[in-house]
Amino acid sequence: MSATLIDGEVIAVRMRAEIAAQVQQFTEQHHYAPGLGVVLVGDDPASQMYVRMKRKNCKEVGIESYAHYLPADATQAQVEEAVLSLNQDTKVHGILVQLPLPKHLNEEAVLNLISLEKDADGIHPLNMGLLAMRGREPLFTPATPTGCLVLLKEMNVPIAGANAVVVGRSNIVGMPVALMLTRENATVTICHSKTRDLPSYLREADIVIAAIGLPEFIKGDWLKPGAVVIDVGTNKIDDATAEKGYRYVGDVELESAQAVVKAITKVPGGVGPLTRTMLLANTMKAAYRLTAKA
Amino acid sequence: MSATLIDGEVIAVRMRAEIAAQVQQFTEQHHYAPGLGVVLVGDDPASQMYVRMKRKNCKEVGIESYAHYLPADATQAQVEEAVLSLNQDTKVHGILVQLPLPKHLNEEAVLNLISLEKDADGIHPLNMGLLAMRGREPLFTPATPTGCLVLLKEMNVPIAGANAVVVGRSNIVGMPVALMLTRENATVTICHSKTRDLPSYLREADIVIAAIGLPEFIKGDWLKPGAVVIDVGTNKIDDATAEKGYRYVGDVELESAQAVVKAITKVPGGVGPLTRTMLLANTMKAAYRLTAKA
């Protein structure tokens, strides 16, 4: 038995087509395009690549992107000024500050400045709190966790009542995806670096979200037969046989997992395309909300 | 083997003595007492009793309480006005809106009005979000979950690495206590009404927080030998042999649980006294913060 390999790009392409249609309608109605403001600080190649891909996706669907590229030694005041100017700019509906920021900057202070209504990454603490609370609705849900949920729903995975194990408790993936799965009535366990006997939790899990950033850490024989695995990890490892001398692997050992589970996401090409697409969807959502109020 | 019965009142009395000493020092320094504003709407006997007990505890430690008692048919505007006036009042440092509010009122809108810095119940969505996030600190943690953590620490229960199961996902107990246990490095599972085979989760749990409001729902043979159980439930049941014709029981069947677990809280007299004490501690915390800024 070999598991279905979940291709996020196929789903993302279809969703981007839907977003493109919304963008076109919005642009015709308002005579300007929905806008995403992007703040990138420094020269980290991965961050630069992510920003490039996000802006490329914007362009594809017709969202205008407004970039503030700041040098690695930018001051706190300069970065905050970039965010504040995007807050003010009525053509900008969503704001993305590419993380991580260089270590000399106070990331929390920068993120706190993003206007709640432009928090297209859904990472404001108020949005996190609303996500955690029953009967409340966040203005936006964060991109990667939302992408995970989209993949599960596309695969028709029953979530309500399922045993779901989230490995990792980061602010941008692990914790919010745990909160979203709880909202969908899964029974969620949040595992992390201090968890004892991780395999004992995974062996009971119908749904696994792996988001720890450790290459091929989770082995096939830790998983439950028939489980569905969303592998959020994108870890660069050396590979002399690869053209560039490296390749990307997930947090789950794909080969051994495929022999056990029902379905598992590709890495790369699984969650990543959905993450970028959710950012576009959130920008569109922000554009509707902001222009309805104006 | 019979489990230790955890008496919250003993711990609460000691903590209130510590708070009383802080209150005295604060009052001498500022020439007025720390203040708790209380909003009670309607005639629900349980709510009236809770407010009476909370105000009695305030008096014991020297905190002034300022009560707004509104009739059951109070309008949204009247309730909001009560909160706003407490926000403005410089002698009021903490604000408690006794829940639930009568059904015709918009509870969310009322709670959103409470000044963040006076949110002594720790139930503002922003505080919830900060609680969920790594590297962030809420201004206040909610009273009952904090009381649960105090009990575990008083009992020297190892939390880091423990398997903790929270039964219930309410905004005021289940979800925040799950977030607090995760912060303390427990591996937390949030179970709820849609969980399939609850006993299978409980049988692995070193720590159980029961907060579902179903009398004696959880049976002893569902629990792991040696577990520690914090029973947040306070359910009124008929009892012809009791003087008043009723008595209070927890969410856990005490007798069968005591034969299995290491320790379990009394009901009543377990978490309840701590909950009320944490409200006093939060009011004191608010008083320090607000006067330091003034």
Coordinates of C-alpha atoms in Angstrom, one line a residue:
Chain A
M1 CA 0.0 0.0 0.0
S2 CA 1.3 3.4 -0.8
A3 CA -0.2 6.6 0.4
T4 CA -1.8 9.3 -1.7
L5 CA 0.7 12.2 -2.1
I6 CA -1.2 15.4 -1.6
D7 CA -0.3 18.1 -4.1
G8 CA -1.0 21.5 -2.7
E9 CA -0.1 23.3 -5.9
V10 CA -3.0 21.8 -7.8
I11 CA -5.5 23.1 -5.2
A12 CA -3.7 26.4 -4.9
V13 CA -3.9 27.0 -8.6
R14 CA -7.7 26.5 -8.6
M15 CA -8.1 28.8 -5.6
R16 CA -5.9 31.5 -7.1
A17 CA -8.2 31.4 -10.2
E18 CA -11.1 32.1 -7.9
I19 CA -9.3 34.9 -6.2
A20 CA -8.3 36.4 -9.5
A21 CA -11.9 36.6 -10.5
Q22 CA -12.7 38.4 -7.3
V23 CA -9.7 40.7 -7.8
Q24 CA -10.9 41.6 -11.3
Q25 CA -14.4 42.4 -10.0
F26 CA -13.0 44.5 -7.2
T27 CA -10.7 46.4 -9.5
E28 CA -13.4 47.2 -12.0
Q29 CA -15.7 48.4 -9.2
H30 CA -13.1 50.5 -7.3
H31 CA -10.8 51.5 -10.3
Y32 CA -7.8 50.3 -8.3
A33 CA -6.5 46.9 -7.3
P34 CA -6.5 45.3 -3.9
G35 CA -3.1 45.9 -2.4
L36 CA -0.6 43.9 -0.2
G37 CA 2.1 45.8 1.6
V38 CA 5.3 43.9 2.2
V39 CA 8.1 44.6 4.6
L40 CA 11.3 42.7 4.1
V41 CA 14.3 43.5 6.2
G42 CA 17.8 42.2 5.4
D43 CA 19.3 39.7 3.0
D44 CA 18.2 36.3 4.2
P45 CA 18.0 34.2 1.0
A46 CA 15.0 32.2 2.3
S47 CA 13.1 35.3 3.2
Q48 CA 13.9 37.0 -0.1
M49 CA 12.7 33.9 -1.9
Y50 CA 9.4 33.8 0.1
V51 CA 8.8 37.4 -0.6
R52 CA 9.6 37.0 -4.3
M53 CA 7.1 34.1 -4.5
K54 CA 4.4 35.9 -2.6
R55 CA 4.7 39.0 -4.8
K56 CA 4.7 36.8 -7.9
N57 CA 1.5 35.2 -6.7
C58 CA 0.0 38.7 -6.1
K59 CA 0.9 39.7 -9.7
E60 CA -0.7 36.5 -11.1
V61 CA -4.1 37.3 -9.5
G62 CA -4.0 41.0 -10.0
I63 CA -3.2 42.2 -6.5
E64 CA -0.8 45.1 -6.4
S65 CA 2.1 44.6 -4.0
Y66 CA 3.9 47.5 -2.4
A67 CA 7.3 46.5 -1.1
H68 CA 9.5 48.2 1.5
Y69 CA 12.9 46.5 1.4
L70 CA 15.1 47.7 4.3
P71 CA 18.7 46.9 4.8
A72 CA 19.8 44.3 7.4
D73 CA 21.0 47.1 9.7
A74 CA 17.7 49.0 9.6
T75 CA 16.7 50.6 12.8
Q76 CA 13.6 49.8 14.8
A77 CA 12.2 53.2 13.9
Q78 CA 12.7 52.7 10.2
V79 CA 10.9 49.3 10.2
E80 CA 8.1 50.7 12.3
E81 CA 7.8 53.7 10.0
A82 CA 7.4 51.3 7.0
V83 CA 4.5 49.5 8.8
L84 CA 2.9 52.8 9.8
S85 CA 3.0 54.1 6.3
L86 CA 1.4 50.9 5.0
N87 CA -1.3 51.3 7.7
Q88 CA -2.1 54.8 6.4
D89 CA -2.0 53.9 2.7
T90 CA -5.6 53.4 1.6
K91 CA -4.5 51.4 -1.4
V92 CA -2.9 48.8 0.9
H93 CA -5.4 46.4 2.4
G94 CA -3.2 43.6 3.7
I95 CA 0.3 43.9 5.4
L96 CA 2.9 41.2 5.5
V97 CA 6.1 41.6 7.6
Q98 CA 8.3 38.8 6.5
L99 CA 9.6 37.0 9.5
P100 CA 12.0 36.4 11.1
L101 CA 13.3 40.0 11.4
P102 CA 17.0 40.5 12.1
K103 CA 17.7 39.8 15.8
H104 CA 18.5 43.4 16.8
L105 CA 14.9 44.4 16.1
N106 CA 11.9 44.0 18.4
E107 CA 9.7 41.8 16.3
E108 CA 6.8 42.0 18.8
A109 CA 6.7 45.8 18.7
V110 CA 6.7 45.8 14.9
L111 CA 3.9 43.2 14.6
N112 CA 1.8 45.0 17.2
L113 CA 1.8 48.1 15.0
I114 CA 0.1 46.4 12.1
S115 CA -3.5 47.6 11.8
L116 CA -5.8 44.9 12.9
E117 CA -7.9 45.2 9.8
K118 CA -4.8 44.8 7.6
D119 CA -3.4 41.8 9.5
A120 CA -3.4 39.6 6.4
D121 CA -1.1 37.1 8.1
G122 CA -3.6 36.7 11.0
I123 CA -0.8 36.8 13.6
H124 CA -2.0 39.7 15.8
P125 CA -2.5 38.5 19.4
L126 CA -6.1 39.7 19.3
N127 CA -6.8 37.5 16.2
M128 CA -5.1 34.6 18.1
G129 CA -7.3 35.2 21.1
L130 CA -10.5 35.4 19.0
L131 CA -9.4 32.1 17.3
A132 CA -9.1 30.5 20.8
M133 CA -12.5 31.6 22.0
R134 CA -15.8 29.9 21.3
G135 CA -18.4 32.1 19.8
R136 CA -15.8 34.6 18.6
E137 CA -14.5 35.1 15.1
P138 CA -11.0 36.3 14.2
L139 CA -10.8 39.0 11.5
F140 CA -8.2 36.8 9.7
T141 CA -6.9 33.3 10.3
P142 CA -3.1 32.8 9.8
A143 CA -2.0 31.6 6.4
T144 CA -0.3 28.2 7.0
P145 CA -2.8 26.8 9.5
T146 CA -5.6 27.8 7.1
G147 CA -3.8 26.1 4.3
C148 CA -3.6 22.9 6.5
L149 CA -7.4 23.0 7.0
V150 CA -8.0 23.6 3.3
L151 CA -5.9 20.5 2.5
L152 CA -7.8 18.3 5.0
K153 CA -11.1 19.5 3.6
E154 CA -10.1 19.0 0.0
M155 CA -9.1 15.4 0.9
N156 CA -12.5 15.0 2.6
V157 CA -10.8 14.0 5.9
P158 CA -13.4 13.9 8.7
I159 CA -12.2 16.4 11.3
A160 CA -15.0 16.4 13.9
G161 CA -14.3 13.8 16.5
A162 CA -11.0 12.9 15.0
N163 CA -7.9 12.4 17.1
A164 CA -5.5 15.2 15.8
V165 CA -2.0 15.6 17.0
V166 CA -0.1 18.8 16.2
V167 CA 3.6 18.5 16.6
G168 CA 5.0 22.0 17.3
R169 CA 3.5 24.9 19.2
S170 CA 4.8 27.9 17.3
N171 CA 2.8 31.2 17.1
I172 CA 2.5 31.0 13.3
V173 CA 1.7 27.3 12.8
G174 CA 1.4 24.8 15.7
M175 CA -0.7 26.8 18.2
P176 CA -3.1 28.4 15.7
V177 CA -3.6 25.1 13.7
A178 CA -4.4 23.4 17.1
L179 CA -7.0 26.1 17.8
M180 CA -8.5 25.8 14.4
L181 CA -8.8 22.0 14.6
T182 CA -10.4 22.4 18.0
R183 CA -12.9 24.8 16.5
E184 CA -13.7 22.1 13.9
N185 CA -14.4 19.6 16.8
A186 CA -11.3 17.5 16.5
T187 CA -9.8 16.2 19.8
V188 CA -6.4 18.0 19.6
T189 CA -3.2 17.2 21.4
I190 CA -0.3 19.7 21.1
C191 CA 3.0 17.9 21.2
H192 CA 6.4 19.7 21.4
S193 CA 10.0 19.4 22.3
K194 CA 9.2 18.6 25.9
T195 CA 6.7 15.8 25.0
R196 CA 7.7 12.5 26.4
D197 CA 7.2 9.5 24.0
L198 CA 6.0 11.4 21.0
P199 CA 5.3 8.1 19.1
S200 CA 2.7 7.1 21.7
Y201 CA 0.6 10.1 20.8
L202 CA 1.2 9.8 17.0
R203 CA 0.2 6.1 17.0
E204 CA -3.3 7.2 18.0
A205 CA -3.6 10.1 15.6
D206 CA -6.0 10.2 12.7
I207 CA -4.6 13.5 11.6
V208 CA -1.0 14.6 12.1
I209 CA 0.2 18.2 11.6
A210 CA 4.0 18.2 11.7
A211 CA 5.5 21.6 12.3
I212 CA 8.7 21.3 14.2
G213 CA 11.4 22.0 11.6
L214 CA 13.4 18.9 12.1
P215 CA 14.2 17.0 8.9
E216 CA 12.6 13.6 8.6
F217 CA 12.2 13.4 12.4
I218 CA 8.9 11.5 12.4
K219 CA 9.2 7.9 11.2
G220 CA 6.6 5.8 9.5
D221 CA 6.3 3.3 12.3
W222 CA 5.3 6.1 14.7
L223 CA 2.2 6.7 12.7
K224 CA -1.3 5.1 12.7
P225 CA -2.2 3.1 9.7
G226 CA -4.7 5.1 7.6
A227 CA -3.7 8.5 9.1
V228 CA -3.6 11.7 7.1
V229 CA -0.4 13.7 7.5
I230 CA 0.1 17.4 6.8
D231 CA 3.8 18.0 6.8
V232 CA 4.5 21.7 7.3
G233 CA 8.3 21.3 7.6
T234 CA 10.5 22.5 4.8
N235 CA 14.1 21.6 5.8
K236 CA 17.1 22.0 3.6
I237 CA 19.4 19.0 3.7
D238 CA 22.6 18.2 1.8
D239 CA 22.3 15.9 -1.1
A240 CA 25.3 15.2 -3.3
T241 CA 23.1 13.6 -5.9
A242 CA 20.9 16.7 -6.2
E243 CA 21.7 19.2 -8.9
K244 CA 22.2 22.0 -6.4
G245 CA 23.8 19.8 -3.7
Y246 CA 20.8 20.1 -1.5
R247 CA 17.1 19.3 -1.4
Y248 CA 14.1 20.0 0.8
V249 CA 12.5 17.4 3.1
G250 CA 9.7 17.6 5.5
D251 CA 9.5 16.8 9.2
V252 CA 8.2 13.4 8.4
E253 CA 10.3 10.6 6.8
L254 CA 8.3 10.3 3.6
E255 CA 9.2 6.8 2.4
S256 CA 8.5 5.0 5.7
A257 CA 5.4 7.2 6.2
Q258 CA 4.0 6.4 2.8
A259 CA 4.0 2.7 3.6
V260 CA 1.7 3.3 6.6
V261 CA -0.6 6.3 6.2
K262 CA -3.5 7.0 3.9
A263 CA -2.3 10.4 2.6
I264 CA 0.6 12.7 3.2
T265 CA 1.5 16.1 1.7
K266 CA 4.4 16.7 -0.7
V267 CA 7.4 18.6 0.5
P268 CA 7.9 21.0 -1.2
G269 CA 4.6 21.6 -3.0
G270 CA 2.2 20.5 -0.2
V271 CA 1.3 23.2 2.3
G272 CA 3.6 25.9 0.9
P273 CA 1.4 26.8 -2.1
L274 CA -1.6 27.0 0.1
T275 CA 0.1 29.3 2.6
R276 CA 0.9 31.8 -0.1
T277 CA -2.6 31.5 -1.5
M278 CA -4.2 32.1 1.9
L279 CA -2.3 35.4 2.1
L280 CA -3.9 36.5 -1.2
A281 CA -7.3 35.4 0.1
N282 CA -6.8 37.3 3.4
T283 CA -5.7 40.4 1.4
M284 CA -8.9 40.1 -0.7
K285 CA -11.0 39.7 2.5
A286 CA -9.3 42.8 4.0
A287 CA -10.0 44.8 0.8
Y288 CA -13.7 43.9 0.9
R289 CA -14.0 44.8 4.6
L290 CA -12.0 48.1 4.4
T291 CA -13.8 49.3 1.3
A292 CA -17.2 48.3 2.7
K293 CA -16.5 50.6 5.7
A294 CA -15.1 53.5 3.7
Chain B
M1 CA -5.4 3.1 48.6
S2 CA -7.3 6.4 48.9
A3 CA -6.4 9.6 47.2
T4 CA -5.4 12.8 48.9
L5 CA -8.3 15.2 48.9
I6 CA -7.0 18.6 47.9
D7 CA -8.4 21.4 50.0
G8 CA -8.2 24.7 48.1
E9 CA -9.5 26.7 51.0
V10 CA -6.3 26.1 53.1
I11 CA -4.1 27.3 50.3
A12 CA -6.4 30.2 49.5
V13 CA -6.4 31.4 53.2
R14 CA -2.6 31.5 53.1
M15 CA -2.6 33.4 49.8
R16 CA -5.2 35.9 51.0
A17 CA -3.0 36.6 54.0
E18 CA -0.2 37.5 51.6
I19 CA -2.5 39.6 49.5
A20 CA -3.8 41.4 52.6
A21 CA -0.3 42.4 53.5
Q22 CA 0.2 43.8 50.0
V23 CA -3.1 45.7 50.2
Q24 CA -2.1 47.2 53.5
Q25 CA 1.2 48.4 52.1
F26 CA -0.5 49.8 49.0
T27 CA -3.2 51.6 51.0
E28 CA -0.6 53.2 53.3
Q29 CA 1.4 54.4 50.4
H30 CA -1.5 55.7 48.3
H31 CA -4.0 56.7 51.0
Y32 CA -6.7 54.7 49.3
A33 CA -7.4 51.0 48.9
P34 CA -7.1 49.0 45.7
G35 CA -10.5 48.7 44.2
L36 CA -12.6 46.0 42.4
G37 CA -15.6 47.1 40.3
V38 CA -18.3 44.6 40.1
V39 CA -21.2 44.5 37.6
L40 CA -24.1 42.1 38.4
V41 CA -27.1 42.0 36.3
G42 CA -30.3 40.2 37.3
D43 CA -31.4 37.9 40.1
D44 CA -29.7 34.6 39.4
P45 CA -29.1 33.1 42.8
A46 CA -25.8 31.4 41.9
S47 CA -24.5 34.7 40.4
Q48 CA -25.6 36.6 43.4
M49 CA -23.9 34.1 45.7
Y50 CA -20.6 34.3 43.7
V51 CA -20.6 38.1 43.8
R52 CA -21.4 38.0 47.6
M53 CA -18.5 35.7 48.2
K54 CA -16.1 37.7 46.0
R55 CA -17.0 40.9 47.7
K56 CA -16.6 39.3 51.1
N57 CA -13.1 38.1 50.1
C58 CA -12.3 41.7 49.0
K59 CA -13.4 43.0 52.4
E60 CA -11.3 40.4 54.2
V61 CA -8.1 41.5 52.5
G62 CA -8.9 45.2 52.5
I63 CA -9.8 45.7 48.8
E64 CA -12.6 48.1 48.3
S65 CA -15.4 46.7 46.1
Y66 CA -17.7 49.0 44.0
A67 CA -20.8 47.3 42.9
H68 CA -23.2 48.1 40.1
Y69 CA -26.3 45.9 40.6
L70 CA -28.6 46.2 37.6
P71 CA -32.1 44.7 37.2
A72 CA -32.7 41.6 35.1
D73 CA -34.2 43.8 32.4
A74 CA -31.3 46.3 32.2
T75 CA -30.6 47.5 28.7
Q76 CA -27.4 47.0 26.8
A77 CA -26.7 50.7 27.2
Q78 CA -27.1 50.6 31.0
V79 CA -24.7 47.7 31.4
E80 CA -22.2 49.2 29.1
E81 CA -22.5 52.5 31.0
A82 CA -21.7 50.7 34.2
V83 CA -18.5 49.2 32.7
L84 CA -17.5 52.5 31.2
S85 CA -17.9 54.3 34.5
L86 CA -15.7 51.7 36.2
N87 CA -13.1 52.1 33.4
Q88 CA -13.0 55.9 34.2
D89 CA -12.9 55.5 38.0
T90 CA -9.3 55.9 39.1
K91 CA -10.1 54.1 42.4
V92 CA -11.2 51.0 40.5
H93 CA -8.2 48.9 39.4
G94 CA -10.0 45.6 38.5
I95 CA -13.4 45.0 36.9
L96 CA -15.5 41.9 37.2
V97 CA -18.6 41.5 35.1
Q98 CA -20.4 38.5 36.6
L99 CA -21.3 36.0 33.9
P100 CA -23.5 34.8 32.5
L101 CA -25.4 38.0 31.6
P102 CA -29.1 37.7 30.9
K103 CA -29.7 36.4 27.4
H104 CA -31.1 39.6 25.9
L105 CA -27.7 41.3 26.4
N106 CA -24.7 41.1 24.1
E107 CA -22.1 39.7 26.5
E108 CA -19.3 40.0 24.0
A109 CA -19.9 43.7 23.5
V110 CA -19.9 44.3 27.2
L111 CA -16.7 42.4 27.9
N112 CA -14.9 44.1 25.0
L113 CA -15.5 47.4 26.7
I114 CA -13.5 46.5 29.9
S115 CA -10.3 48.4 29.9
L116 CA -7.5 45.9 29.1
E117 CA -5.5 47.1 32.1
K118 CA -8.5 46.4 34.4
D119 CA -9.4 43.0 33.0
A120 CA -8.9 41.3 36.4
D121 CA -10.8 38.2 35.1
G122 CA -8.2 37.9 32.3
I123 CA -10.9 37.1 29.7
H124 CA -10.2 39.8 27.1
P125 CA -9.4 38.2 23.7
L126 CA -6.1 40.0 23.6
N127 CA -5.1 38.5 26.9
M128 CA -6.3 35.1 25.6
G129 CA -4.1 35.6 22.5
L130 CA -1.1 36.6 24.4
L131 CA -1.6 33.5 26.6
A132 CA -1.6 31.3 23.5
M133 CA 1.6 32.8 22.1
R134 CA 5.1 31.9 22.9
G135 CA 7.3 34.7 24.1
R136 CA 4.3 36.9 24.9
E137 CA 2.8 37.6 28.3
P138 CA -0.8 38.4 29.0
L139 CA -1.5 41.3 31.4
F140 CA -3.7 38.9 33.5
T141 CA -4.4 35.2 33.4
P142 CA -8.0 34.1 34.1
A143 CA -8.9 33.3 37.6
T144 CA -10.0 29.6 37.5
P145 CA -7.2 28.4 35.2
T146 CA -4.7 30.2 37.4
G147 CA -6.2 28.5 40.4
C148 CA -5.8 25.1 38.8
L149 CA -2.1 25.8 38.2
V150 CA -1.6 27.0 41.8
L151 CA -3.2 23.8 43.1
L152 CA -0.9 21.6 40.9
K153 CA 2.2 23.5 42.0
E154 CA 1.1 23.4 45.7
M155 CA 0.8 19.6 45.3
N156 CA 4.3 19.5 43.7
V157 CA 2.8 17.8 40.6
P158 CA 5.4 17.7 37.8
I159 CA 3.8 19.6 34.9
A160 CA 6.6 19.7 32.3
G161 CA 6.4 16.6 30.1
A162 CA 3.3 15.4 31.8
N163 CA 0.3 14.1 29.8
A164 CA -2.4 16.5 30.7
V165 CA -6.0 16.1 29.5
V166 CA -8.4 19.1 29.8
V167 CA -12.0 18.1 29.5
G168 CA -14.0 21.1 28.3
R169 CA -13.0 24.0 26.0
S170 CA -14.9 26.9 27.5
N171 CA -13.5 30.5 27.2
I172 CA -13.1 30.9 30.9
V173 CA -11.7 27.5 32.0
G174 CA -11.0 24.7 29.5
M175 CA -9.2 26.6 26.7
P176 CA -7.1 29.0 28.9
V177 CA -6.1 26.2 31.3
A178 CA -5.0 24.2 28.2
L179 CA -2.9 27.1 27.0
M180 CA -1.4 27.7 30.5
L181 CA -0.5 24.0 30.8
T182 CA 1.1 24.1 27.3
R183 CA 3.2 27.1 28.5
E184 CA 4.3 25.0 31.4
N185 CA 5.5 22.3 28.9
A186 CA 2.8 19.7 29.5
T187 CA 1.6 17.8 26.5
V188 CA -2.0 18.9 26.5
T189 CA -5.1 17.3 24.9
I190 CA -8.3 19.3 24.8
C191 CA -11.3 16.9 25.0
H192 CA -14.9 18.1 24.7
S193 CA -18.4 17.0 23.8
K194 CA -17.4 15.8 20.4
T195 CA -14.5 13.7 21.6
R196 CA -14.9 10.0 20.8
D197 CA -13.9 7.6 23.5
L198 CA -13.0 10.1 26.3
P199 CA -11.9 7.3 28.6
S200 CA -9.1 6.3 26.2
Y201 CA -7.6 9.8 26.6
L202 CA -8.1 10.0 30.4
R203 CA -6.5 6.6 30.9
E204 CA -3.2 8.0 29.7
A205 CA -3.4 11.3 31.6
D206 CA -1.1 12.2 34.5
I207 CA -3.1 15.4 35.0
V208 CA -6.8 15.8 34.4
I209 CA -8.7 19.1 34.5
A210 CA -12.4 18.4 34.5
A211 CA -14.5 21.4 33.4
I212 CA -17.6 20.2 31.6
G213 CA -20.4 20.9 34.1
L214 CA -21.8 17.4 34.1
P215 CA -22.3 15.9 37.5
E216 CA -20.1 12.9 38.3
F217 CA -19.7 12.3 34.6
I218 CA -16.1 11.0 34.8
K219 CA -15.7 7.6 36.5
G220 CA -12.8 6.3 38.5
D221 CA -12.1 3.4 36.1
W222 CA -11.6 6.0 33.3
L223 CA -8.6 7.4 35.1
K224 CA -4.9 6.5 35.3
P225 CA -3.7 5.1 38.6
G226 CA -1.6 7.8 40.3
A227 CA -3.1 10.7 38.3
V228 CA -3.9 14.1 39.8
V229 CA -7.4 15.4 39.1
I230 CA -8.5 19.0 39.4
D231 CA -12.3 19.0 39.3
V232 CA -13.6 22.4 38.3
G233 CA -17.2 21.3 38.1
T234 CA -19.7 22.5 40.7
N235 CA -23.0 20.8 39.9
K236 CA -26.0 21.0 42.1
I237 CA -27.8 17.7 42.5
D238 CA -30.9 16.7 44.4
D239 CA -30.1 14.8 47.6
A240 CA -33.0 14.0 49.9
T241 CA -30.6 13.2 52.7
A242 CA -29.0 16.7 52.6
E243 CA -30.3 19.4 54.9
K244 CA -31.3 21.7 52.0
G245 CA -32.4 18.8 49.8
Y246 CA -29.4 19.3 47.4
R247 CA -25.7 19.2 47.4
Y248 CA -22.8 20.0 45.1
V249 CA -20.8 17.5 43.2
G250 CA -18.0 17.8 40.7
D251 CA -17.6 16.5 37.1
V252 CA -15.8 13.5 38.5
E253 CA -17.3 10.7 40.5
L254 CA -15.4 11.2 43.7
E255 CA -15.7 7.8 45.4
S256 CA -14.6 5.7 42.4
A257 CA -11.9 8.2 41.5
Q258 CA -10.4 8.3 44.9
A259 CA -9.7 4.5 44.7
V260 CA -7.6 5.1 41.6
V261 CA -5.9 8.5 41.6
K262 CA -3.2 10.0 43.7
A263 CA -5.0 13.2 44.5
I264 CA -8.2 15.0 43.6
T265 CA -9.8 18.3 44.6
K266 CA -12.7 18.7 47.0
V267 CA -16.0 19.9 45.5
P268 CA -16.9 22.4 46.8
G269 CA -13.8 23.8 48.4
G270 CA -11.2 22.8 45.8
V271 CA -10.7 25.2 42.9
G272 CA -13.5 27.6 43.9
P273 CA -11.6 29.3 46.8
L274 CA -8.6 29.7 44.5
T275 CA -10.7 31.3 41.8
R276 CA -11.9 34.0 44.1
T277 CA -8.4 34.5 45.5
M278 CA -6.9 34.9 42.0
L279 CA -9.4 37.7 41.3
L280 CA -8.0 39.5 44.3
A281 CA -4.4 38.8 43.2
N282 CA -5.2 40.2 39.7
T283 CA -6.9 43.3 41.2
M284 CA -3.7 43.9 43.2
K285 CA -1.6 43.3 40.1
A286 CA -3.7 45.8 38.3
A287 CA -3.5 48.3 41.1
Y288 CA 0.3 48.1 41.1
R289 CA 0.5 48.5 37.3
L290 CA -2.0 51.4 37.0
T291 CA -0.5 53.4 39.9
A292 CA 3.0 52.8 38.6
K293 CA 1.9 54.4 35.3
A294 CA 0.0 57.3 36.9

